[in-house]
Amino acid sequence: MEMLWGVDLGGTKIELAVLDKIDPKKVLFRERIPTESHNGYEHILGQIKRLVDQASDFFQTKPSQIGFATPGVLNPATQTMKNSNTQCLNGMPLAQDLSELLKCEVKLANDANSFALAEALLGAAPAVNPNAEIVFGIIMGTGVGGGLVVHNKIINGLHGIGGEWGHNILEEGGVDCYCGKSGCVEQVISGPALQDFYQKQSGQFKTMKEIVEAYHSGTDVHATATMERLFEYFGRAISTLINVLDLDVIVVGGGVGNIDLLYTEGYERIKKYIFNSGEVLTPIVKPTLGDSAGVFGAAMLFN
């Protein structure tokens, strides 16, 4: 049996899955262990090898190829990691080290790209448009990321930053971002950014869930202002993606992506900014693979 091996390297857990290559939705093996990133880079490599060895023992064979979903990206010029919130990975030749350690071919894609690939091939996109050629996957949660899939392939780009939607300036003179700019998409419509906005307006803290509930109650003007901010800036930011790429499907994951009003009120705001006389046809949908997306996307790097 031909198999697809994938590893989702997260900040808190490492997950390995082996899929049937003929029917990739069929999971043949799946296991996860803690990343324990506080123990450093070499320890993370050891944890990955531990998982791969466990699966190899189960199948009585070693993989020839493994795809990895990673925090951060591999710099094409230096072949070292960058932009990872698991900081001990930054500057390290992760692909080369994994290939040598596991004695197989490896491919790396960041977590947003892996999410996008999985939902483009196996998840939400084919459910609404089986012929979709250009799919964008968005993660809106603690941060804001994105991944672009064209003709079933991830677009990494010359700098390895293809799909980095979250670090374009959305609000001039906005909140400073760790990337060095101010007013990035991530600093406007991520969960923490919206909670901070509410707190500054009201003087008290509420979670996004509480803000949404307060908005529905119609009795909290600050919740209304926060949600209106989300709808308006979501519409503006999404319109830019559609104007440039004319996407077939957009899949929105992450905690903020669970807010149903994004797909009605937020969708309506796109019409103000799209370069198409106010007509928007692009389906914007929730993901269907749940927390399987990262590891499925990693495995599909070799499909």
PDB file of C-alpha atoms in Angstrom:
ATOM      1  CA  MET A   1       0.000   0.000   0.000  1.00  0.00           C
ATOM      2  CA  GLU A   2       1.281   3.477  -0.929  1.00  0.00           C
ATOM      3  CA  MET A   3       1.209   5.885   1.974  1.00  0.00           C
ATOM      4  CA  LEU A   4       1.516   9.621   2.633  1.00  0.00           C
ATOM      5  CA  TRP A   5       3.364  10.624   5.807  1.00  0.00           C
ATOM      6  CA  GLY A   6       2.827  14.003   7.443  1.00  0.00           C
ATOM      7  CA  VAL A   7       3.961  15.721  10.641  1.00  0.00           C
ATOM      8  CA  ASP A   8       2.347  18.817  12.151  1.00  0.00           C
ATOM      9  CA  LEU A   9       5.016  20.518  14.249  1.00  0.00           C
ATOM     10  CA  GLY A  10       3.149  22.786  16.644  1.00  0.00           C
ATOM     11  CA  GLY A  11       4.281  24.906  19.542  1.00  0.00           C
ATOM     12  CA  THR A  12       2.746  22.549  22.102  1.00  0.00           C
ATOM     13  CA  LYS A  13       2.302  19.244  20.298  1.00  0.00           C
ATOM     14  CA  ILE A  14       3.770  17.257  17.426  1.00  0.00           C
ATOM     15  CA  GLU A  15       1.340  15.108  15.472  1.00  0.00           C
ATOM     16  CA  LEU A  16       2.127  12.436  12.900  1.00  0.00           C
ATOM     17  CA  ALA A  17      -0.411  10.917  10.529  1.00  0.00           C
ATOM     18  CA  VAL A  18      -0.054   8.367   7.762  1.00  0.00           C
ATOM     19  CA  LEU A  19      -2.696   8.475   5.042  1.00  0.00           C
ATOM     20  CA  ASP A  20      -3.692   6.081   2.287  1.00  0.00           C
ATOM     21  CA  LYS A  21      -2.317   7.647  -0.914  1.00  0.00           C
ATOM     22  CA  ILE A  22      -5.261   6.353  -2.978  1.00  0.00           C
ATOM     23  CA  ASP A  23      -7.819   7.671  -0.475  1.00  0.00           C
ATOM     24  CA  PRO A  24      -6.075  10.412   1.551  1.00  0.00           C
ATOM     25  CA  LYS A  25      -9.065  10.881   3.843  1.00  0.00           C
ATOM     26  CA  LYS A  26      -8.360   7.392   5.172  1.00  0.00           C
ATOM     27  CA  VAL A  27      -6.050   7.655   8.190  1.00  0.00           C
ATOM     28  CA  LEU A  28      -3.880   4.569   8.681  1.00  0.00           C
ATOM     29  CA  PHE A  29      -1.945   5.808  11.707  1.00  0.00           C
ATOM     30  CA  ARG A  30      -2.146   8.871  13.929  1.00  0.00           C
ATOM     31  CA  GLU A  31      -0.316   9.847  17.094  1.00  0.00           C
ATOM     32  CA  ARG A  32       0.714  13.015  18.913  1.00  0.00           C
ATOM     33  CA  ILE A  33       3.205  13.851  21.647  1.00  0.00           C
ATOM     34  CA  PRO A  34       4.216  17.099  23.420  1.00  0.00           C
ATOM     35  CA  THR A  35       6.679  19.340  21.553  1.00  0.00           C
ATOM     36  CA  GLU A  36       8.427  20.440  24.764  1.00  0.00           C
ATOM     37  CA  SER A  37      10.021  23.289  22.829  1.00  0.00           C
ATOM     38  CA  HIS A  38      11.401  24.796  26.051  1.00  0.00           C
ATOM     39  CA  ASN A  39      13.990  22.009  25.921  1.00  0.00           C
ATOM     40  CA  GLY A  40      15.426  23.391  22.689  1.00  0.00           C
ATOM     41  CA  TYR A  41      15.963  22.566  19.029  1.00  0.00           C
ATOM     42  CA  GLU A  42      17.727  19.224  19.410  1.00  0.00           C
ATOM     43  CA  HIS A  43      14.997  17.984  21.737  1.00  0.00           C
ATOM     44  CA  ILE A  44      12.318  18.851  19.167  1.00  0.00           C
ATOM     45  CA  LEU A  45      14.221  16.855  16.542  1.00  0.00           C
ATOM     46  CA  GLY A  46      14.373  13.958  18.979  1.00  0.00           C
ATOM     47  CA  GLN A  47      10.623  14.108  19.597  1.00  0.00           C
ATOM     48  CA  ILE A  48       9.956  14.024  15.854  1.00  0.00           C
ATOM     49  CA  LYS A  49      12.230  11.013  15.406  1.00  0.00           C
ATOM     50  CA  ARG A  50      10.487   9.276  18.284  1.00  0.00           C
ATOM     51  CA  LEU A  51       7.127   9.639  16.527  1.00  0.00           C
ATOM     52  CA  VAL A  52       8.459   8.559  13.134  1.00  0.00           C
ATOM     53  CA  ASP A  53      10.141   5.513  14.668  1.00  0.00           C
ATOM     54  CA  GLN A  54       6.878   4.589  16.391  1.00  0.00           C
ATOM     55  CA  ALA A  55       4.984   4.682  13.094  1.00  0.00           C
ATOM     56  CA  SER A  56       7.789   2.862  11.293  1.00  0.00           C
ATOM     57  CA  ASP A  57       7.596   0.053  13.841  1.00  0.00           C
ATOM     58  CA  PHE A  58       3.825  -0.115  13.363  1.00  0.00           C
ATOM     59  CA  PHE A  59       4.100  -0.501   9.583  1.00  0.00           C
ATOM     60  CA  GLN A  60       7.381  -2.423   9.670  1.00  0.00           C
ATOM     61  CA  THR A  61       8.752  -0.019   7.076  1.00  0.00           C
ATOM     62  CA  LYS A  62      10.414   3.382   7.033  1.00  0.00           C
ATOM     63  CA  PRO A  63       9.088   6.316   5.006  1.00  0.00           C
ATOM     64  CA  SER A  64      10.940   7.573   1.948  1.00  0.00           C
ATOM     65  CA  GLN A  65       9.192  10.962   2.131  1.00  0.00           C
ATOM     66  CA  ILE A  66       7.631  13.041   4.931  1.00  0.00           C
ATOM     67  CA  GLY A  67       5.871  16.391   4.716  1.00  0.00           C
ATOM     68  CA  PHE A  68       6.043  18.821   7.630  1.00  0.00           C
ATOM     69  CA  ALA A  69       3.736  21.624   8.678  1.00  0.00           C
ATOM     70  CA  THR A  70       5.876  24.084  10.605  1.00  0.00           C
ATOM     71  CA  PRO A  71       5.555  27.308  12.557  1.00  0.00           C
ATOM     72  CA  GLY A  72       7.464  29.788  10.422  1.00  0.00           C
ATOM     73  CA  VAL A  73       8.905  29.206   6.966  1.00  0.00           C
ATOM     74  CA  LEU A  74      12.091  27.997   5.353  1.00  0.00           C
ATOM     75  CA  ASN A  75      13.980  30.893   3.800  1.00  0.00           C
ATOM     76  CA  PRO A  76      14.586  29.820   0.169  1.00  0.00           C
ATOM     77  CA  ALA A  77      17.866  31.751   0.008  1.00  0.00           C
ATOM     78  CA  THR A  78      19.502  30.421   3.195  1.00  0.00           C
ATOM     79  CA  GLN A  79      17.514  27.199   3.747  1.00  0.00           C
ATOM     80  CA  THR A  80      17.084  28.188   7.384  1.00  0.00           C
ATOM     81  CA  MET A  81      13.883  28.839   9.327  1.00  0.00           C
ATOM     82  CA  LYS A  82      12.438  32.317   9.886  1.00  0.00           C
ATOM     83  CA  ASN A  83       9.308  33.945  11.312  1.00  0.00           C
ATOM     84  CA  SER A  84       8.669  31.086  13.745  1.00  0.00           C
ATOM     85  CA  ASN A  85       7.009  31.728  17.102  1.00  0.00           C
ATOM     86  CA  THR A  86       8.830  28.594  18.287  1.00  0.00           C
ATOM     87  CA  GLN A  87      11.922  30.727  18.469  1.00  0.00           C
ATOM     88  CA  CYS A  88      14.527  27.990  18.793  1.00  0.00           C
ATOM     89  CA  LEU A  89      13.715  26.994  15.185  1.00  0.00           C
ATOM     90  CA  ASN A  90      14.685  30.376  13.736  1.00  0.00           C
ATOM     91  CA  GLY A  91      17.999  30.358  11.907  1.00  0.00           C
ATOM     92  CA  MET A  92      18.173  26.553  11.895  1.00  0.00           C
ATOM     93  CA  PRO A  93      18.478  24.355   8.772  1.00  0.00           C
ATOM     94  CA  LEU A  94      15.400  22.354   9.756  1.00  0.00           C
ATOM     95  CA  ALA A  95      14.756  20.639   6.414  1.00  0.00           C
ATOM     96  CA  GLN A  96      18.359  19.480   6.075  1.00  0.00           C
ATOM     97  CA  ASP A  97      18.551  18.301   9.680  1.00  0.00           C
ATOM     98  CA  LEU A  98      15.284  16.366   9.423  1.00  0.00           C
ATOM     99  CA  SER A  99      16.321  14.738   6.162  1.00  0.00           C
ATOM    100  CA  GLU A 100      19.616  13.603   7.683  1.00  0.00           C
ATOM    101  CA  LEU A 101      18.024  12.476  10.945  1.00  0.00           C
ATOM    102  CA  LEU A 102      15.154  10.545   9.367  1.00  0.00           C
ATOM    103  CA  LYS A 103      17.093   9.405   6.283  1.00  0.00           C
ATOM    104  CA  CYS A 104      14.339  10.407   3.873  1.00  0.00           C
ATOM    105  CA  GLU A 105      13.212  13.241   1.635  1.00  0.00           C
ATOM    106  CA  VAL A 106      11.331  16.014   3.433  1.00  0.00           C
ATOM    107  CA  LYS A 107       9.230  19.018   2.419  1.00  0.00           C
ATOM    108  CA  LEU A 108       8.269  21.878   4.706  1.00  0.00           C
ATOM    109  CA  ALA A 109       5.293  24.237   4.572  1.00  0.00           C
ATOM    110  CA  ASN A 110       4.177  26.670   7.239  1.00  0.00           C
ATOM    111  CA  ASP A 111       1.039  25.923   9.220  1.00  0.00           C
ATOM    112  CA  ALA A 112      -1.186  28.324   7.262  1.00  0.00           C
ATOM    113  CA  ASN A 113      -0.047  26.875   3.926  1.00  0.00           C
ATOM    114  CA  SER A 114      -0.640  23.356   5.220  1.00  0.00           C
ATOM    115  CA  PHE A 115      -4.116  24.342   6.368  1.00  0.00           C
ATOM    116  CA  ALA A 116      -4.846  25.872   2.966  1.00  0.00           C
ATOM    117  CA  LEU A 117      -3.596  22.831   1.051  1.00  0.00           C
ATOM    118  CA  ALA A 118      -5.618  20.393   3.136  1.00  0.00           C
ATOM    119  CA  GLU A 119      -8.831  22.389   2.820  1.00  0.00           C
ATOM    120  CA  ALA A 120      -8.205  22.940  -0.912  1.00  0.00           C
ATOM    121  CA  LEU A 121      -7.692  19.242  -1.666  1.00  0.00           C
ATOM    122  CA  LEU A 122      -9.689  17.347   0.959  1.00  0.00           C
ATOM    123  CA  GLY A 123     -11.872  19.787   2.853  1.00  0.00           C
ATOM    124  CA  ALA A 124     -14.148  22.766   2.348  1.00  0.00           C
ATOM    125  CA  ALA A 125     -13.072  23.972  -1.102  1.00  0.00           C
ATOM    126  CA  PRO A 126     -14.045  20.901  -3.169  1.00  0.00           C
ATOM    127  CA  ALA A 127     -17.359  20.767  -1.305  1.00  0.00           C
ATOM    128  CA  VAL A 128     -18.397  24.170  -2.693  1.00  0.00           C
ATOM    129  CA  ASN A 129     -16.400  24.168  -5.950  1.00  0.00           C
ATOM    130  CA  PRO A 130     -14.882  20.852  -7.105  1.00  0.00           C
ATOM    131  CA  ASN A 131     -13.160  22.708  -9.964  1.00  0.00           C
ATOM    132  CA  ALA A 132     -11.568  25.426  -7.826  1.00  0.00           C
ATOM    133  CA  GLU A 133      -8.183  26.439  -9.215  1.00  0.00           C
ATOM    134  CA  ILE A 134      -7.249  29.230  -6.790  1.00  0.00           C
ATOM    135  CA  VAL A 135      -7.952  28.746  -3.078  1.00  0.00           C
ATOM    136  CA  PHE A 136      -6.910  30.948  -0.169  1.00  0.00           C
ATOM    137  CA  GLY A 137      -6.850  29.603   3.364  1.00  0.00           C
ATOM    138  CA  ILE A 138      -7.012  32.056   6.248  1.00  0.00           C
ATOM    139  CA  ILE A 139      -6.324  31.476   9.918  1.00  0.00           C
ATOM    140  CA  MET A 140      -7.875  34.183  12.097  1.00  0.00           C
ATOM    141  CA  GLY A 141      -7.226  33.493  15.747  1.00  0.00           C
ATOM    142  CA  THR A 142      -4.458  34.587  18.086  1.00  0.00           C
ATOM    143  CA  GLY A 143      -2.677  35.723  14.932  1.00  0.00           C
ATOM    144  CA  VAL A 144      -3.706  36.112  11.306  1.00  0.00           C
ATOM    145  CA  GLY A 145      -2.066  34.022   8.614  1.00  0.00           C
ATOM    146  CA  GLY A 146      -2.807  32.855   5.123  1.00  0.00           C
ATOM    147  CA  GLY A 147      -1.882  30.309   2.498  1.00  0.00           C
ATOM    148  CA  LEU A 148      -2.355  30.348  -1.275  1.00  0.00           C
ATOM    149  CA  VAL A 149      -2.990  27.184  -3.288  1.00  0.00           C
ATOM    150  CA  VAL A 150      -3.017  27.335  -7.088  1.00  0.00           C
ATOM    151  CA  HIS A 151      -3.717  24.236  -9.195  1.00  0.00           C
ATOM    152  CA  ASN A 152      -3.385  22.103  -6.036  1.00  0.00           C
ATOM    153  CA  LYS A 153       0.072  23.446  -5.199  1.00  0.00           C
ATOM    154  CA  ILE A 154       1.180  25.828  -2.444  1.00  0.00           C
ATOM    155  CA  ILE A 155       2.609  29.112  -3.714  1.00  0.00           C
ATOM    156  CA  ASN A 156       5.624  29.759  -1.519  1.00  0.00           C
ATOM    157  CA  GLY A 157       7.084  32.644  -3.524  1.00  0.00           C
ATOM    158  CA  LEU A 158      10.581  33.980  -4.006  1.00  0.00           C
ATOM    159  CA  HIS A 159      10.998  34.974  -0.342  1.00  0.00           C
ATOM    160  CA  GLY A 160       9.027  32.053   1.093  1.00  0.00           C
ATOM    161  CA  ILE A 161       6.282  34.406   2.302  1.00  0.00           C
ATOM    162  CA  GLY A 162       3.512  33.605  -0.176  1.00  0.00           C
ATOM    163  CA  GLY A 163       0.088  34.081   1.421  1.00  0.00           C
ATOM    164  CA  GLU A 164       1.268  36.299   4.310  1.00  0.00           C
ATOM    165  CA  TRP A 165      -1.969  38.256   4.336  1.00  0.00           C
ATOM    166  CA  GLY A 166      -1.750  39.051   8.044  1.00  0.00           C
ATOM    167  CA  HIS A 167       1.182  41.440   7.674  1.00  0.00           C
ATOM    168  CA  ASN A 168      -0.165  43.915   5.179  1.00  0.00           C
ATOM    169  CA  ILE A 169      -1.086  47.346   6.542  1.00  0.00           C
ATOM    170  CA  LEU A 170      -4.836  47.603   7.043  1.00  0.00           C
ATOM    171  CA  GLU A 171      -5.093  50.611   9.380  1.00  0.00           C
ATOM    172  CA  GLU A 172      -2.744  53.548   8.855  1.00  0.00           C
ATOM    173  CA  GLY A 173      -1.216  54.639  12.167  1.00  0.00           C
ATOM    174  CA  GLY A 174      -2.590  51.556  13.906  1.00  0.00           C
ATOM    175  CA  VAL A 175      -1.139  49.401  16.649  1.00  0.00           C
ATOM    176  CA  ASP A 176       2.545  48.464  16.354  1.00  0.00           C
ATOM    177  CA  CYS A 177       3.181  44.925  15.144  1.00  0.00           C
ATOM    178  CA  TYR A 178       6.120  42.692  16.055  1.00  0.00           C
ATOM    179  CA  CYS A 179       6.967  42.559  12.333  1.00  0.00           C
ATOM    180  CA  GLY A 180       8.069  46.197  12.500  1.00  0.00           C
ATOM    181  CA  LYS A 181       5.057  47.808  10.836  1.00  0.00           C
ATOM    182  CA  SER A 182       1.934  49.335  12.362  1.00  0.00           C
ATOM    183  CA  GLY A 183      -1.710  48.568  11.685  1.00  0.00           C
ATOM    184  CA  CYS A 184      -1.182  45.142  10.136  1.00  0.00           C
ATOM    185  CA  VAL A 185      -4.234  42.952   9.489  1.00  0.00           C
ATOM    186  CA  GLU A 186      -3.136  40.871  12.489  1.00  0.00           C
ATOM    187  CA  GLN A 187      -3.171  43.956  14.725  1.00  0.00           C
ATOM    188  CA  VAL A 188      -6.704  44.845  13.652  1.00  0.00           C
ATOM    189  CA  ILE A 189      -8.844  41.704  13.293  1.00  0.00           C
ATOM    190  CA  SER A 190      -7.101  38.965  15.270  1.00  0.00           C
ATOM    191  CA  GLY A 191      -8.828  37.837  18.459  1.00  0.00           C
ATOM    192  CA  PRO A 192      -6.424  39.617  20.842  1.00  0.00           C
ATOM    193  CA  ALA A 193      -6.521  42.816  18.741  1.00  0.00           C
ATOM    194  CA  LEU A 194     -10.313  42.946  18.869  1.00  0.00           C
ATOM    195  CA  GLN A 195     -10.335  42.224  22.620  1.00  0.00           C
ATOM    196  CA  ASP A 196      -7.789  45.016  23.157  1.00  0.00           C
ATOM    197  CA  PHE A 197      -9.937  47.404  21.131  1.00  0.00           C
ATOM    198  CA  TYR A 198     -12.975  46.560  23.250  1.00  0.00           C
ATOM    199  CA  GLN A 199     -11.008  47.035  26.471  1.00  0.00           C
ATOM    200  CA  LYS A 200      -9.696  50.435  25.358  1.00  0.00           C
ATOM    201  CA  GLN A 201     -13.207  51.543  24.437  1.00  0.00           C
ATOM    202  CA  SER A 202     -15.006  50.198  27.506  1.00  0.00           C
ATOM    203  CA  GLY A 203     -12.378  50.066  30.219  1.00  0.00           C
ATOM    204  CA  GLN A 204     -13.085  46.398  30.880  1.00  0.00           C
ATOM    205  CA  PHE A 205     -11.920  43.099  29.395  1.00  0.00           C
ATOM    206  CA  LYS A 206     -14.158  40.644  27.581  1.00  0.00           C
ATOM    207  CA  THR A 207     -13.325  37.563  25.559  1.00  0.00           C
ATOM    208  CA  MET A 208     -14.361  37.436  21.908  1.00  0.00           C
ATOM    209  CA  LYS A 209     -17.169  35.054  22.828  1.00  0.00           C
ATOM    210  CA  GLU A 210     -18.463  37.540  25.384  1.00  0.00           C
ATOM    211  CA  ILE A 211     -18.128  40.429  22.926  1.00  0.00           C
ATOM    212  CA  VAL A 212     -20.164  38.545  20.313  1.00  0.00           C
ATOM    213  CA  GLU A 213     -22.828  37.727  22.903  1.00  0.00           C
ATOM    214  CA  ALA A 214     -22.954  41.354  24.029  1.00  0.00           C
ATOM    215  CA  TYR A 215     -23.275  42.469  20.407  1.00  0.00           C
ATOM    216  CA  HIS A 216     -26.261  40.168  19.910  1.00  0.00           C
ATOM    217  CA  SER A 217     -27.892  41.525  23.067  1.00  0.00           C
ATOM    218  CA  GLY A 218     -27.864  45.000  21.547  1.00  0.00           C
ATOM    219  CA  THR A 219     -27.157  46.629  24.917  1.00  0.00           C
ATOM    220  CA  ASP A 220     -23.372  47.146  24.728  1.00  0.00           C
ATOM    221  CA  VAL A 221     -22.278  50.009  22.473  1.00  0.00           C
ATOM    222  CA  HIS A 222     -18.635  49.007  22.816  1.00  0.00           C
ATOM    223  CA  ALA A 223     -19.362  45.457  21.653  1.00  0.00           C
ATOM    224  CA  THR A 224     -21.236  46.938  18.701  1.00  0.00           C
ATOM    225  CA  ALA A 225     -18.259  49.155  17.852  1.00  0.00           C
ATOM    226  CA  THR A 226     -15.863  46.198  18.130  1.00  0.00           C
ATOM    227  CA  MET A 227     -17.932  43.959  15.879  1.00  0.00           C
ATOM    228  CA  GLU A 228     -18.502  46.739  13.348  1.00  0.00           C
ATOM    229  CA  ARG A 229     -14.739  47.197  13.280  1.00  0.00           C
ATOM    230  CA  LEU A 230     -14.316  43.491  12.575  1.00  0.00           C
ATOM    231  CA  PHE A 231     -16.895  43.458   9.756  1.00  0.00           C
ATOM    232  CA  GLU A 232     -15.568  46.587   8.075  1.00  0.00           C
ATOM    233  CA  TYR A 233     -11.900  45.696   8.180  1.00  0.00           C
ATOM    234  CA  PHE A 234     -12.552  42.063   7.290  1.00  0.00           C
ATOM    235  CA  GLY A 235     -14.420  43.224   4.190  1.00  0.00           C
ATOM    236  CA  ARG A 236     -11.662  45.627   3.229  1.00  0.00           C
ATOM    237  CA  ALA A 237      -8.869  43.093   3.746  1.00  0.00           C
ATOM    238  CA  ILE A 238     -10.676  40.296   1.902  1.00  0.00           C
ATOM    239  CA  SER A 239     -11.492  42.577  -1.029  1.00  0.00           C
ATOM    240  CA  THR A 240      -7.774  43.094  -1.574  1.00  0.00           C
ATOM    241  CA  LEU A 241      -7.243  39.349  -1.883  1.00  0.00           C
ATOM    242  CA  ILE A 242     -10.081  39.018  -4.374  1.00  0.00           C
ATOM    243  CA  ASN A 243      -8.977  42.068  -6.368  1.00  0.00           C
ATOM    244  CA  VAL A 244      -5.462  40.673  -6.795  1.00  0.00           C
ATOM    245  CA  LEU A 245      -6.161  36.939  -7.144  1.00  0.00           C
ATOM    246  CA  ASP A 246      -9.872  36.658  -8.059  1.00  0.00           C
ATOM    247  CA  LEU A 247     -10.131  33.609  -5.810  1.00  0.00           C
ATOM    248  CA  ASP A 248     -12.426  30.634  -6.426  1.00  0.00           C
ATOM    249  CA  VAL A 249     -12.836  29.826  -2.714  1.00  0.00           C
ATOM    250  CA  ILE A 250     -11.705  31.338   0.599  1.00  0.00           C
ATOM    251  CA  VAL A 251     -11.621  29.090   3.671  1.00  0.00           C
ATOM    252  CA  VAL A 252     -11.508  30.831   7.062  1.00  0.00           C
ATOM    253  CA  GLY A 253     -10.188  28.943  10.075  1.00  0.00           C
ATOM    254  CA  GLY A 254      -9.192  29.955  13.596  1.00  0.00           C
ATOM    255  CA  GLY A 255     -11.242  31.133  16.547  1.00  0.00           C
ATOM    256  CA  VAL A 256     -12.379  34.421  14.983  1.00  0.00           C
ATOM    257  CA  GLY A 257     -13.330  32.450  11.875  1.00  0.00           C
ATOM    258  CA  ASN A 258     -15.996  30.699  13.965  1.00  0.00           C
ATOM    259  CA  ILE A 259     -18.010  33.922  14.224  1.00  0.00           C
ATOM    260  CA  ASP A 260     -21.012  33.291  11.977  1.00  0.00           C
ATOM    261  CA  LEU A 261     -21.570  36.990  11.301  1.00  0.00           C
ATOM    262  CA  LEU A 262     -18.347  37.118   9.269  1.00  0.00           C
ATOM    263  CA  TYR A 263     -20.101  35.155   6.553  1.00  0.00           C
ATOM    264  CA  THR A 264     -23.060  37.538   6.396  1.00  0.00           C
ATOM    265  CA  GLU A 265     -22.213  41.004   7.729  1.00  0.00           C
ATOM    266  CA  GLY A 266     -18.505  40.665   6.951  1.00  0.00           C
ATOM    267  CA  TYR A 267     -19.242  39.329   3.478  1.00  0.00           C
ATOM    268  CA  GLU A 268     -21.520  42.292   2.756  1.00  0.00           C
ATOM    269  CA  ARG A 269     -18.682  44.730   3.491  1.00  0.00           C
ATOM    270  CA  ILE A 270     -16.524  43.192   0.752  1.00  0.00           C
ATOM    271  CA  LYS A 271     -18.960  44.655  -1.768  1.00  0.00           C
ATOM    272  CA  LYS A 272     -17.891  48.193  -0.831  1.00  0.00           C
ATOM    273  CA  TYR A 273     -14.299  47.567  -1.827  1.00  0.00           C
ATOM    274  CA  ILE A 274     -14.221  44.908  -4.550  1.00  0.00           C
ATOM    275  CA  PHE A 275     -13.320  46.109  -8.050  1.00  0.00           C
ATOM    276  CA  ASN A 276     -16.394  44.475  -9.542  1.00  0.00           C
ATOM    277  CA  SER A 277     -19.264  46.952  -9.224  1.00  0.00           C
ATOM    278  CA  GLY A 278     -20.167  45.587  -5.798  1.00  0.00           C
ATOM    279  CA  GLU A 279     -20.745  42.002  -6.919  1.00  0.00           C
ATOM    280  CA  VAL A 280     -19.022  39.266  -4.895  1.00  0.00           C
ATOM    281  CA  LEU A 281     -19.274  35.653  -6.064  1.00  0.00           C
ATOM    282  CA  THR A 282     -16.366  34.079  -4.179  1.00  0.00           C
ATOM    283  CA  PRO A 283     -17.622  31.544  -1.591  1.00  0.00           C
ATOM    284  CA  ILE A 284     -16.191  32.229   1.875  1.00  0.00           C
ATOM    285  CA  VAL A 285     -16.609  29.149   4.026  1.00  0.00           C
ATOM    286  CA  LYS A 286     -15.607  27.525   7.278  1.00  0.00           C
ATOM    287  CA  PRO A 287     -13.107  24.631   7.229  1.00  0.00           C
ATOM    288  CA  THR A 288     -14.300  21.039   7.451  1.00  0.00           C
ATOM    289  CA  LEU A 289     -11.173  19.201   8.626  1.00  0.00           C
ATOM    290  CA  GLY A 290     -10.882  20.671  12.123  1.00  0.00           C
ATOM    291  CA  ASP A 291      -7.512  20.099  13.763  1.00  0.00           C
ATOM    292  CA  SER A 292      -6.674  17.495  11.110  1.00  0.00           C
ATOM    293  CA  ALA A 293      -5.918  20.191   8.545  1.00  0.00           C
ATOM    294  CA  GLY A 294      -2.289  20.767   9.532  1.00  0.00           C
ATOM    295  CA  VAL A 295      -1.199  17.160   9.490  1.00  0.00           C
ATOM    296  CA  PHE A 296      -3.308  16.325   6.405  1.00  0.00           C
ATOM    297  CA  GLY A 297      -1.781  19.270   4.572  1.00  0.00           C
ATOM    298  CA  ALA A 298       1.713  18.160   5.543  1.00  0.00           C
ATOM    299  CA  ALA A 299       1.075  14.664   4.216  1.00  0.00           C
ATOM    300  CA  MET A 300      -0.373  16.058   0.980  1.00  0.00           C
ATOM    301  CA  LEU A 301       2.892  17.888   0.213  1.00  0.00           C
ATOM    302  CA  PHE A 302       4.029  14.673  -1.488  1.00  0.00           C
ATOM    303  CA  ASN A 303       0.734  13.755  -3.139  1.00  0.00           C
TER     304      ASN A 303
END
